[in-house]
Amino acid sequence: MKTEHISTAFDADLEHIQALMLRMGGLVETALHDAMTALQQGDLELAERVKAGDRVIDDLELEIGAEVERVIALRAPTAGDLRTVLSVLTMASTLERCGDYARNMAKRMRVLEQFRYASTLNGTLRRMSRVVESMLADALDAYVSRDLDKARDVIDRDLEVDQLYNSLFRELLTHMMEDPRTIAPAMHLHFIAKNIERVGDHATNLSEQAIYLVTGERPDDARPKQDVTSLNLSDLRDG
């Protein structure tokens, strides 16, 4: 009876921390969608809400970390159970970073509004955002359903994001060369595109965690990657 009680308690703990992680994922999905909507519509109020909402995402990561520490200390999970607990911790950290990218996108809204450049957001950037949002949602679904095929499909779709990013980069570079007045806003748009591209990378990380959870092994195939921009500004500090 005691063993059964401990098992039931652990299952409840595990369900709780996974629920916290999925709640965090939902907030990140909303933040990314709202950040792009704010940029497309020039909605400064919505951008401010995205920035303010990042605190909730950060707090959830801290709560998940505390819960994981408690579960490990009290339940001493082993093998597959420990893998599940640690996967939640890793995914929470990844989601927190995605939330930061959404916040960074929203922070650039005010600058772009000053240049009155937001209306030039093109179809490539919107398409790129939609693909990444769907990748993030599918990665979380793959984790919940333990769906290896869906997880691998998310990883494969990162190639499309890289291709879109390269295309957008060349377009922005052309604008800057043709009209120096566009350099400042184009640079901000580039950072936004890079934020979106990085979320795509993190979505693949989430999918790899789902695969690891099911199989106990990391994917051994080289991740498809085609970010070949000649000027990689991602190394600059993105505040």
Tab-separated table of N, CA, C and O in Angstrom, residues 37 40 45-47 57 62 85 99-100 129 188 200:
chain	number	residue	atom	x	y	z
A	37	THR	N	1.489	40.242	-34.493
A	37	THR	CA	0.277	41.023	-34.762
A	37	THR	C	0.511	42.499	-34.456
A	37	THR	O	0.104	43.385	-35.216
A	40	GLN	N	2.557	43.993	-37.253
A	40	GLN	CA	1.799	44.138	-38.487
A	40	GLN	C	0.796	45.284	-38.401
A	40	GLN	O	0.584	46.007	-39.375
A	45	GLU	N	0.026	49.197	-27.876
A	45	GLU	CA	-0.555	48.681	-26.633
A	45	GLU	C	-0.386	47.165	-26.544
A	45	GLU	O	-0.031	46.632	-25.480
A	46	LEU	N	-0.616	46.481	-27.645
A	46	LEU	CA	-0.440	45.027	-27.667
A	46	LEU	C	1.030	44.668	-27.453
A	46	LEU	O	1.341	43.709	-26.738
A	47	ALA	N	1.929	45.437	-28.041
A	47	ALA	CA	3.356	45.194	-27.849
A	47	ALA	C	3.736	45.325	-26.378
A	47	ALA	O	4.522	44.529	-25.851
A	57	ILE	N	5.876	34.309	-17.821
A	57	ILE	CA	6.608	33.174	-18.382
A	57	ILE	C	7.854	32.885	-17.553
A	57	ILE	O	8.157	31.723	-17.234
A	62	LEU	N	10.655	29.473	-13.144
A	62	LEU	CA	11.167	29.346	-11.778
A	62	LEU	C	10.334	28.362	-10.964
A	62	LEU	O	10.873	27.552	-10.189
A	85	VAL	N	11.041	13.883	-15.860
A	85	VAL	CA	11.177	15.058	-14.999
A	85	VAL	C	12.211	16.024	-15.566
A	85	VAL	O	11.972	17.237	-15.660
A	99	GLY	N	10.137	32.948	-25.084
A	99	GLY	CA	9.405	34.104	-24.571
A	99	GLY	C	10.242	35.363	-24.638
A	99	GLY	O	9.734	36.455	-24.934
A	100	ASP	N	11.544	35.235	-24.369
A	100	ASP	CA	12.444	36.383	-24.471
A	100	ASP	C	12.486	36.909	-25.905
A	100	ASP	O	12.528	38.128	-26.130
A	129	SER	N	6.871	33.635	-39.597
A	129	SER	CA	6.283	33.628	-38.263
A	129	SER	C	5.242	32.526	-38.126
A	129	SER	O	5.201	31.817	-37.116
A	188	HIS	N	16.377	46.668	-37.648
A	188	HIS	CA	15.444	46.200	-36.622
A	188	HIS	C	14.598	45.043	-37.149
A	188	HIS	O	14.337	44.075	-36.422
A	200	GLY	N	12.413	29.009	-34.109
A	200	GLY	CA	12.346	27.775	-34.894
A	200	GLY	C	13.394	26.769	-34.440
A	200	GLY	O	13.122	25.565	-34.324
